[in-house]
Coordinates of C-alpha atoms (C1' of nucleotides) in Angstrom, one line a residue:
Chain A
M1 CA 10.4 -8.2 41.7
P2 CA 7.3 -7.8 39.6
R3 CA 4.5 -8.8 42.0
G4 CA 1.5 -10.3 40.3
R5 CA 1.1 -12.8 37.5
P6 CA 3.9 -12.5 34.9
R7 CA 3.1 -11.8 31.3
D8 CA 3.0 -14.8 29.1
A9 CA 5.7 -14.5 26.6
A10 CA 3.8 -16.8 24.2
V11 CA 1.0 -14.2 24.0
G12 CA 3.2 -11.5 22.6
H13 CA 4.8 -13.8 20.2
K14 CA 1.3 -15.0 19.1
V15 CA 0.1 -11.5 18.5
V16 CA 3.1 -10.5 16.4
E17 CA 2.9 -13.6 14.4
T18 CA -0.8 -12.9 13.7
V19 CA 0.0 -9.4 12.5
L20 CA 2.7 -10.7 10.1
R21 CA 0.3 -13.4 8.9
L22 CA -2.4 -10.9 8.2
I23 CA 0.0 -8.8 6.2
A24 CA 1.2 -11.8 4.3
E25 CA -2.4 -12.6 3.4
G26 CA -2.5 -9.2 1.7
T27 CA -4.2 -7.0 4.3
P28 CA -3.2 -3.4 3.6
F29 CA -1.9 -1.6 6.7
G30 CA -5.0 0.6 6.7
D31 CA -7.2 -2.4 7.1
L32 CA -5.3 -3.7 10.0
T33 CA -7.4 -3.1 13.1
M34 CA -6.7 -3.8 16.8
E35 CA -10.0 -5.6 17.1
G36 CA -9.3 -7.7 14.1
I37 CA -5.8 -8.6 15.3
A38 CA -7.2 -9.5 18.8
R39 CA -9.9 -11.6 17.2
E40 CA -7.5 -13.5 14.9
A41 CA -5.0 -14.0 17.6
G42 CA -7.6 -15.2 20.1
V43 CA -6.5 -12.5 22.5
G44 CA -8.4 -9.9 24.5
K45 CA -8.1 -6.3 23.4
A46 CA -7.0 -5.3 26.9
T47 CA -4.0 -7.5 26.4
L48 CA -3.0 -5.6 23.3
Y49 CA -3.4 -2.2 24.9
R50 CA -1.6 -3.4 28.0
R51 CA 1.5 -4.1 25.9
W52 CA 1.3 -1.6 23.1
A53 CA 0.3 2.0 23.1
G54 CA -1.6 1.7 19.9
K55 CA -1.5 0.3 16.4
D56 CA 1.7 2.1 15.4
A57 CA 3.6 0.7 18.3
L58 CA 2.4 -2.8 17.6
L59 CA 3.4 -2.6 13.9
L60 CA 6.7 -1.2 14.9
D61 CA 7.4 -4.2 17.1
A62 CA 6.1 -6.5 14.4
M63 CA 8.6 -5.0 11.9
A64 CA 11.5 -5.7 14.3
A65 CA 10.3 -9.3 14.6
V66 CA 10.4 -9.9 10.8
D67 CA 13.1 -12.5 10.7
S68 CA 15.5 -11.7 8.0
P69 CA 15.2 -15.3 6.9
A70 CA 18.7 -16.4 6.9
L71 CA 20.8 -15.0 4.1
P72 CA 21.6 -17.7 1.6
V73 CA 24.8 -19.7 1.8
L74 CA 27.0 -18.9 -1.1
P75 CA 28.5 -21.8 -2.9
G76 CA 31.8 -20.0 -3.4
T77 CA 32.6 -22.1 -6.4
S78 CA 32.8 -19.0 -8.5
F79 CA 31.8 -15.4 -8.4
R80 CA 29.1 -16.1 -11.0
D81 CA 27.7 -19.0 -9.0
D82 CA 27.5 -16.8 -6.0
L83 CA 25.7 -14.1 -7.9
V84 CA 23.3 -16.6 -9.3
V85 CA 22.4 -17.7 -5.8
A86 CA 22.0 -14.2 -4.7
V87 CA 19.7 -13.3 -7.6
E88 CA 17.8 -16.5 -7.2
T89 CA 17.2 -15.6 -3.6
I90 CA 15.6 -12.4 -4.6
R91 CA 13.3 -14.3 -6.9
K92 CA 12.2 -16.7 -4.3
R93 CA 11.6 -13.9 -1.8
G94 CA 9.4 -12.2 -4.4
L95 CA 7.3 -15.3 -4.7
A96 CA 7.0 -15.7 -0.9
K97 CA 3.8 -13.9 0.0
R98 CA 5.0 -12.9 3.4
D99 CA 8.1 -11.0 2.2
S100 CA 6.6 -9.5 -0.9
A101 CA 3.3 -8.3 0.8
M102 CA 5.4 -6.8 3.6
L103 CA 7.6 -5.0 1.2
R104 CA 4.7 -3.7 -0.9
N105 CA 3.0 -2.4 2.2
M106 CA 6.1 -0.8 3.5
L107 CA 6.7 1.0 0.2
T108 CA 3.2 2.4 0.4
Q109 CA 3.5 3.5 4.0
M110 CA 7.0 5.0 3.5
H111 CA 5.8 8.5 3.3
N112 CA 3.1 8.4 5.9
N113 CA 5.1 6.5 8.4
P114 CA 8.8 7.3 8.0
E115 CA 9.7 5.7 11.4
L116 CA 8.1 2.4 10.4
W117 CA 10.0 2.5 7.2
R118 CA 13.2 3.3 8.9
R119 CA 12.8 0.4 11.2
Y120 CA 11.9 -2.1 8.4
H121 CA 14.8 -0.8 6.3
G122 CA 17.2 -1.2 9.2
T123 CA 16.1 -4.7 10.3
V124 CA 15.6 -6.3 6.9
I125 CA 16.7 -4.4 3.8
A126 CA 19.9 -3.0 5.0
K127 CA 21.2 -6.5 5.9
R128 CA 20.4 -7.9 2.6
R129 CA 22.0 -5.0 0.8
A130 CA 25.1 -5.2 3.0
A131 CA 25.5 -8.9 2.2
L132 CA 25.3 -8.3 -1.5
A133 CA 27.7 -5.4 -1.2
R134 CA 30.2 -7.7 0.5
L135 CA 29.9 -10.2 -2.3
L136 CA 30.5 -7.4 -4.9
E137 CA 33.5 -6.2 -3.1
H138 CA 34.8 -9.7 -3.1
G139 CA 34.2 -9.8 -6.8
I140 CA 36.3 -6.7 -7.2
A141 CA 39.1 -8.2 -5.0
I142 CA 39.3 -11.3 -7.2
G143 CA 39.1 -9.4 -10.4
A144 CA 35.6 -10.5 -11.4
V145 CA 34.2 -7.0 -11.3
R146 CA 35.7 -3.9 -12.8
P147 CA 37.5 -2.2 -9.9
E148 CA 36.4 1.4 -10.8
L149 CA 32.8 0.4 -10.0
G150 CA 33.7 0.0 -6.4
S151 CA 33.4 3.8 -6.0
D152 CA 29.6 3.5 -5.8
L153 CA 28.7 0.1 -4.2
E154 CA 25.1 1.3 -3.6
L155 CA 24.6 1.8 -7.3
L156 CA 26.1 -1.6 -8.0
V157 CA 23.7 -3.2 -5.5
D158 CA 20.8 -1.5 -7.2
F159 CA 22.0 -2.7 -10.5
V160 CA 22.2 -6.3 -9.4
T161 CA 19.0 -6.4 -7.4
G162 CA 16.8 -4.2 -9.6
P163 CA 16.0 -6.4 -12.6
M164 CA 14.8 -9.4 -10.5
L165 CA 13.1 -7.2 -8.0
T166 CA 11.0 -5.4 -10.5
R167 CA 10.2 -8.6 -12.3
T168 CA 8.9 -10.3 -9.2
A169 CA 7.2 -7.2 -7.9
F170 CA 5.2 -6.5 -11.0
R171 CA 4.4 -10.0 -12.1
E172 CA 2.1 -11.9 -9.8
D173 CA 1.8 -14.6 -12.4
A174 CA 5.5 -15.2 -12.4
P175 CA 5.9 -18.4 -14.4
L176 CA 8.6 -20.7 -13.3
E177 CA 11.2 -20.0 -15.9
Q178 CA 14.1 -22.3 -15.9
G179 CA 17.4 -20.6 -15.7
L180 CA 16.0 -17.2 -15.3
S181 CA 18.5 -16.2 -12.6
E182 CA 21.4 -17.4 -14.7
R183 CA 20.2 -15.3 -17.7
V184 CA 19.8 -12.3 -15.4
V185 CA 23.3 -12.7 -14.0
D186 CA 24.8 -13.0 -17.4
L187 CA 23.1 -9.8 -18.4
I188 CA 24.5 -8.2 -15.2
L189 CA 27.9 -9.4 -15.9
H190 CA 28.2 -8.6 -19.6
G191 CA 25.4 -6.1 -20.4
I192 CA 23.4 -6.0 -23.5
A193 CA 25.9 -4.6 -26.0
P194 CA 27.8 -6.9 -28.3
G195 CA 31.6 -7.2 -28.3
D196 CA 31.8 -8.9 -25.0
D197 CA 33.8 -12.0 -24.3
T198 CA 30.7 -14.0 -23.6
Chain B
M1 CA -33.1 12.5 -25.6
P2 CA -32.2 12.6 -21.9
R3 CA -34.9 14.8 -20.4
G4 CA -33.8 16.7 -17.4
R5 CA -30.7 18.7 -16.7
P6 CA -27.6 17.1 -18.3
R7 CA -24.7 16.1 -16.2
D8 CA -21.9 18.6 -15.8
A9 CA -18.9 17.1 -17.4
A10 CA -16.7 19.4 -15.3
V11 CA -17.9 17.7 -12.2
G12 CA -16.8 14.3 -13.2
H13 CA -13.4 15.6 -14.2
K14 CA -13.1 17.5 -10.9
V15 CA -13.8 14.4 -8.9
V16 CA -11.3 12.2 -10.7
E17 CA -8.7 14.9 -10.5
T18 CA -9.3 15.2 -6.7
V19 CA -8.9 11.4 -6.3
L20 CA -5.6 11.5 -8.2
R21 CA -4.4 14.4 -6.1
L22 CA -5.2 12.7 -2.8
I23 CA -3.3 9.6 -4.0
A24 CA -0.4 11.8 -5.1
E25 CA -0.4 13.3 -1.6
G26 CA 0.3 9.9 -0.2
T27 CA -3.2 8.8 0.9
P28 CA -3.3 5.0 0.9
F29 CA -6.2 3.5 -0.9
G30 CA -7.7 2.2 2.3
D31 CA -7.9 5.8 3.7
L32 CA -9.7 7.1 0.6
T33 CA -13.3 7.7 1.6
M34 CA -16.2 8.7 -0.5
E35 CA -17.0 11.4 2.0
G36 CA -13.5 12.7 2.0
I37 CA -13.4 12.8 -1.7
A38 CA -16.7 14.6 -1.9
R39 CA -15.5 17.1 0.7
E40 CA -12.2 17.7 -1.0
A41 CA -13.8 18.0 -4.4
G42 CA -16.5 20.3 -3.1
V43 CA -19.2 17.9 -4.4
G44 CA -22.2 16.3 -2.8
K45 CA -22.1 12.7 -1.9
A46 CA -25.2 12.1 -4.0
T47 CA -23.3 13.2 -7.0
L48 CA -20.7 10.5 -6.4
Y49 CA -23.2 7.7 -6.0
R50 CA -25.2 9.0 -8.9
R51 CA -22.2 8.4 -11.2
W52 CA -20.3 5.6 -9.5
A53 CA -21.6 2.4 -7.8
G54 CA -19.0 2.7 -5.1
K55 CA -15.4 3.4 -4.3
D56 CA -14.1 0.6 -6.5
A57 CA -15.9 1.9 -9.5
L58 CA -14.6 5.4 -8.9
L59 CA -11.0 4.3 -8.5
L60 CA -11.3 2.2 -11.6
D61 CA -12.4 5.3 -13.5
A62 CA -9.6 7.4 -12.0
M63 CA -7.1 4.8 -13.1
A64 CA -8.3 5.1 -16.7
A65 CA -7.8 8.8 -16.4
V66 CA -4.2 8.7 -15.4
D67 CA -2.6 10.4 -18.3
S68 CA 0.4 8.5 -19.4
P69 CA 2.3 11.7 -19.4
A70 CA 3.7 11.7 -22.9
L71 CA 6.5 9.2 -23.5
P72 CA 9.7 11.1 -23.9
V73 CA 11.0 12.1 -27.3
L74 CA 14.1 10.2 -28.1
P75 CA 17.0 12.2 -29.4
G76 CA 17.9 9.5 -31.9
T77 CA 21.5 10.7 -32.1
S78 CA 22.7 7.3 -30.8
F79 CA 21.3 4.2 -29.2
R80 CA 23.1 5.0 -26.0
D81 CA 21.6 8.5 -26.0
D82 CA 18.2 7.1 -26.5
L83 CA 18.7 4.7 -23.6
V84 CA 19.9 7.5 -21.3
V85 CA 16.8 9.5 -22.0
A86 CA 14.6 6.5 -21.3
V87 CA 16.3 5.7 -18.0
E88 CA 16.3 9.4 -17.0
T89 CA 12.6 9.4 -17.6
I90 CA 12.2 6.6 -15.2
R91 CA 14.2 8.5 -12.6
K92 CA 12.1 11.6 -13.1
R93 CA 8.9 9.7 -12.8
G94 CA 10.2 8.2 -9.5
L95 CA 10.6 11.7 -8.1
A96 CA 7.2 12.8 -9.3
K97 CA 4.9 12.3 -6.4
R98 CA 1.9 11.6 -8.4
D99 CA 3.4 8.8 -10.4
S100 CA 5.3 7.1 -7.6
A101 CA 2.5 7.3 -5.1
M102 CA 0.2 5.8 -7.6
L103 CA 2.5 3.0 -8.5
R104 CA 3.2 2.2 -4.8
N105 CA -0.5 2.0 -4.0
M106 CA -1.2 -0.1 -7.1
L107 CA 1.4 -2.6 -6.1
T108 CA -0.1 -2.9 -2.6
Q109 CA -3.6 -3.4 -4.0
M110 CA -2.5 -5.7 -6.7
H111 CA -3.7 -8.8 -4.8
N112 CA -6.8 -7.5 -3.3
N113 CA -8.1 -5.8 -6.4
P114 CA -6.8 -7.6 -9.5
E115 CA -9.2 -5.7 -11.8
L116 CA -7.9 -2.4 -10.6
W117 CA -4.3 -3.6 -11.2
R118 CA -5.2 -4.9 -14.7
R119 CA -6.6 -1.6 -15.7
Y120 CA -3.7 0.4 -14.4
H121 CA -1.2 -1.9 -16.0
G122 CA -3.0 -1.7 -19.3
T123 CA -3.4 2.1 -19.4
V124 CA 0.0 3.1 -18.0
I125 CA 2.6 0.4 -17.5
A126 CA 2.1 -1.6 -20.7
K127 CA 2.6 1.5 -22.9
R128 CA 5.8 2.4 -21.2
R129 CA 7.1 -1.1 -21.5
A130 CA 6.1 -1.3 -25.1
A131 CA 7.9 1.9 -26.0
L132 CA 11.0 0.6 -24.3
A133 CA 10.7 -2.7 -26.1
R134 CA 10.5 -0.9 -29.4
L135 CA 13.7 1.0 -28.6
L136 CA 15.5 -2.3 -27.7
E137 CA 14.3 -3.9 -30.9
H138 CA 15.7 -1.0 -32.8
G139 CA 18.9 -1.4 -30.9
I140 CA 19.1 -5.0 -32.1
A141 CA 18.3 -4.0 -35.6
I142 CA 21.2 -1.5 -35.7
G143 CA 23.6 -3.9 -34.0
A144 CA 23.8 -2.0 -30.7
V145 CA 22.3 -4.9 -28.8
R146 CA 23.2 -8.6 -29.0
P147 CA 20.6 -10.1 -31.3
E148 CA 20.1 -13.3 -29.3
L149 CA 18.7 -11.2 -26.5
G150 CA 15.7 -10.4 -28.6
S151 CA 14.2 -13.8 -27.8
D152 CA 13.0 -12.4 -24.5
L153 CA 12.2 -8.8 -24.8
E154 CA 10.3 -8.7 -21.5
L155 CA 13.4 -9.8 -19.6
L156 CA 15.4 -7.1 -21.4
V157 CA 12.9 -4.5 -20.4
D158 CA 13.1 -5.6 -16.8
F159 CA 16.8 -5.4 -17.0
V160 CA 16.8 -1.9 -18.3
T161 CA 14.1 -0.5 -16.1
G162 CA 14.9 -2.5 -12.9
P163 CA 17.9 -0.7 -11.6
M164 CA 16.6 2.8 -11.8
L165 CA 13.1 1.7 -10.7
T166 CA 14.3 0.1 -7.5
R167 CA 16.6 3.0 -6.8
T168 CA 13.9 5.6 -7.0
A169 CA 11.3 3.4 -5.3
F170 CA 13.4 2.7 -2.2
R171 CA 15.1 6.0 -1.8
E172 CA 12.9 8.9 -0.9
D173 CA 15.9 11.1 -0.3
A174 CA 17.2 10.5 -3.8
P175 CA 20.0 13.1 -4.0
L176 CA 20.3 14.7 -7.4
E177 CA 23.3 12.8 -8.7
Q178 CA 24.9 14.2 -11.8
G179 CA 25.2 11.7 -14.6
L180 CA 23.4 8.9 -12.7
S181 CA 21.4 7.8 -15.7
E182 CA 24.6 7.7 -17.9
R183 CA 26.3 5.5 -15.4
V184 CA 23.3 3.2 -15.2
V185 CA 23.1 3.0 -18.9
D186 CA 26.8 2.1 -19.2
L187 CA 26.3 -0.7 -16.7
I188 CA 23.3 -1.9 -18.7
L189 CA 25.4 -1.8 -21.9
H190 CA 28.6 -3.4 -20.6
G191 CA 27.8 -5.1 -17.3
I192 CA 30.0 -5.3 -14.3
A193 CA 32.6 -7.8 -15.5
P194 CA 36.0 -6.6 -16.9
G195 CA 37.1 -7.3 -20.4
D196 CA 34.7 -5.0 -22.1
D197 CA 35.5 -2.5 -24.8
T198 CA 34.5 0.4 -22.5
Chain C
dA1 C1' -44.9 26.7 -18.2
dC2 C1' -44.0 22.0 -16.8
dG3 C1' -41.8 17.7 -15.8
dA4 C1' -37.4 15.6 -15.3
dT5 C1' -32.9 15.4 -13.9
dA6 C1' -28.5 17.3 -11.8
dC7 C1' -26.4 20.0 -8.5
dG8 C1' -24.4 21.0 -3.4
dA9 C1' -25.5 20.2 1.3
dG10 C1' -26.6 17.5 4.8
dA11 C1' -29.5 14.3 7.9
dC12 C1' -30.3 9.5 8.7
dG13 C1' -29.6 4.5 10.4
dC14 C1' -26.3 1.1 10.3
dC15 C1' -22.0 -0.8 11.2
dC16 C1' -17.1 -0.9 12.5
dT17 C1' -13.2 0.8 15.1
dC18 C1' -10.9 3.1 18.9
dG19 C1' -9.4 3.2 23.5
dT20 C1' -11.1 2.4 28.3
dA21 C1' -13.3 -0.1 31.8
dT22 C1' -15.1 -4.1 34.2
dC23 C1' -15.5 -9.0 35.0
dG24 C1' -14.2 -13.8 36.8
dA25 C1' -10.5 -16.9 36.5
dA26 C1' -5.6 -17.8 36.7
dA27 C1' -0.7 -17.3 38.1
dC28 C1' 2.7 -15.3 40.7
dC29 C1' 5.3 -13.2 45.2
dC30 C1' 5.3 -12.7 50.1
Chain D
dG1 C1' -3.9 -17.0 52.4
dG2 C1' -3.6 -12.1 50.7
dG3 C1' -2.4 -8.8 47.5
dT4 C1' -1.2 -8.0 42.7
dT5 C1' -1.0 -8.5 38.0
dT6 C1' -2.3 -10.9 33.6
dC7 C1' -5.5 -13.5 31.0
dG8 C1' -9.8 -13.7 27.6
dA9 C1' -14.2 -11.7 27.1
dT10 C1' -17.2 -8.2 26.7
dA11 C1' -19.6 -3.8 27.3
dC12 C1' -19.3 1.1 26.7
dG13 C1' -19.3 6.0 24.5
dA14 C1' -17.2 8.6 21.0
dG15 C1' -16.1 9.1 16.3
dG16 C1' -16.4 8.2 11.5
dG17 C1' -17.6 6.0 6.9
dC18 C1' -21.2 3.8 4.1
dG19 C1' -25.1 4.2 1.2
dT20 C1' -29.8 6.2 1.0
dC21 C1' -32.7 9.9 1.2
dT22 C1' -34.5 14.6 1.3
dC23 C1' -34.1 19.4 0.7
dG24 C1' -33.9 23.9 -2.3
dT25 C1' -31.9 25.4 -6.5
dA26 C1' -30.5 25.2 -11.3
dT27 C1' -30.7 23.6 -16.0
dC28 C1' -32.3 21.0 -19.6
dG29 C1' -36.2 19.0 -23.1
dT30 C1' -41.0 19.5 -24.6

DNA sequence: ACGATACGAGACGCCCTCGTATCGAAACCC
DNA sequence: GGGTTTCGATACGAGGGCGTCTCGTATCGT
């Protein structure tokens, strides 16, 4: 039906990819400009405005295009092994510029652009948390996690993700520490107080 | 010695306070403008440029003026009680707009402005972490914390602060949950695995 | 009193961005 | 081929920030 020349799908993809690249390179949202995006993407400004109403709409689309990069495959050999892989994944994501820069920017924009945050949370964060929640429920089912903790899975997810998240978020210099995830997991499993069956 | 009219100390204070207020209100760093600051502070632009070389220098000074708002007094009745107060303090800070907005902005600017981050980290974050590290060392000394964990206090601090930090950072809607800090502390102390002396 | 400096206010030129419009070329349907 | 739409490129006016400068006034040392 559409009469004239059809839109080139590659163009839209190229633009979104450019936006994500710029964010990954550390460009704050406020410094993202339509002209800069067009320049970097090798695209005419008219093309941008033909497809998106403005910067907000473009960013919104870019958010939806952030590929939740394949949740890790859990080894399944033991609950602890699975947890180590999950925590290690958080660490790797923190080191990946694309993911961490995106998250940092989203946290900053959370107040000023609630819709953007909602979208990002829905397409990226919610999935990760849900996967972890499933793992924890499995842990409860097999007796590796105290059953009464199941009453607040959200808190449990925060407890598991928090330490590694803050560590990677605050430390750019993150040295490659061997066995870090294992040590974090052991802390998560047994806590810091003595008297455990460690 | 200085000949002419002396600088009004109140002016400098007023400007810095305005900057911190704007940040607290959610203004991203990129949207902070010298003209906007002058306007909000009721100050001439010339005054800004007379005292600071540019926006970066002004922000740098503002960082140094962030008052690490008095570390909490620990009850000292028990290690667990102290820990609860420490964690509860993190929660309250997360709800305080000024603190959380500042932290979010700093995380975003970390890459683009390392000097700014270094300053903020030194004047604010380092002190908080040091205080918590002291508490944990005390815990080790009195046998409330497994002694072998003292070999990596930084990790321990991340483990204690992480859960509440991520929870407050990601959740704007943070409902006032009764006893949240206590539950987090118990997780920190005993972990999620069964077999503890809880 | 006099010179020097600080103050708030605002004008100035420069540059960048926004969103729109126009251009020639290209790609599609009828 | 004719009509239509998209493409990259570029020009345009409006708006705003930057950093400098100039006003008139105020406040200090000498």
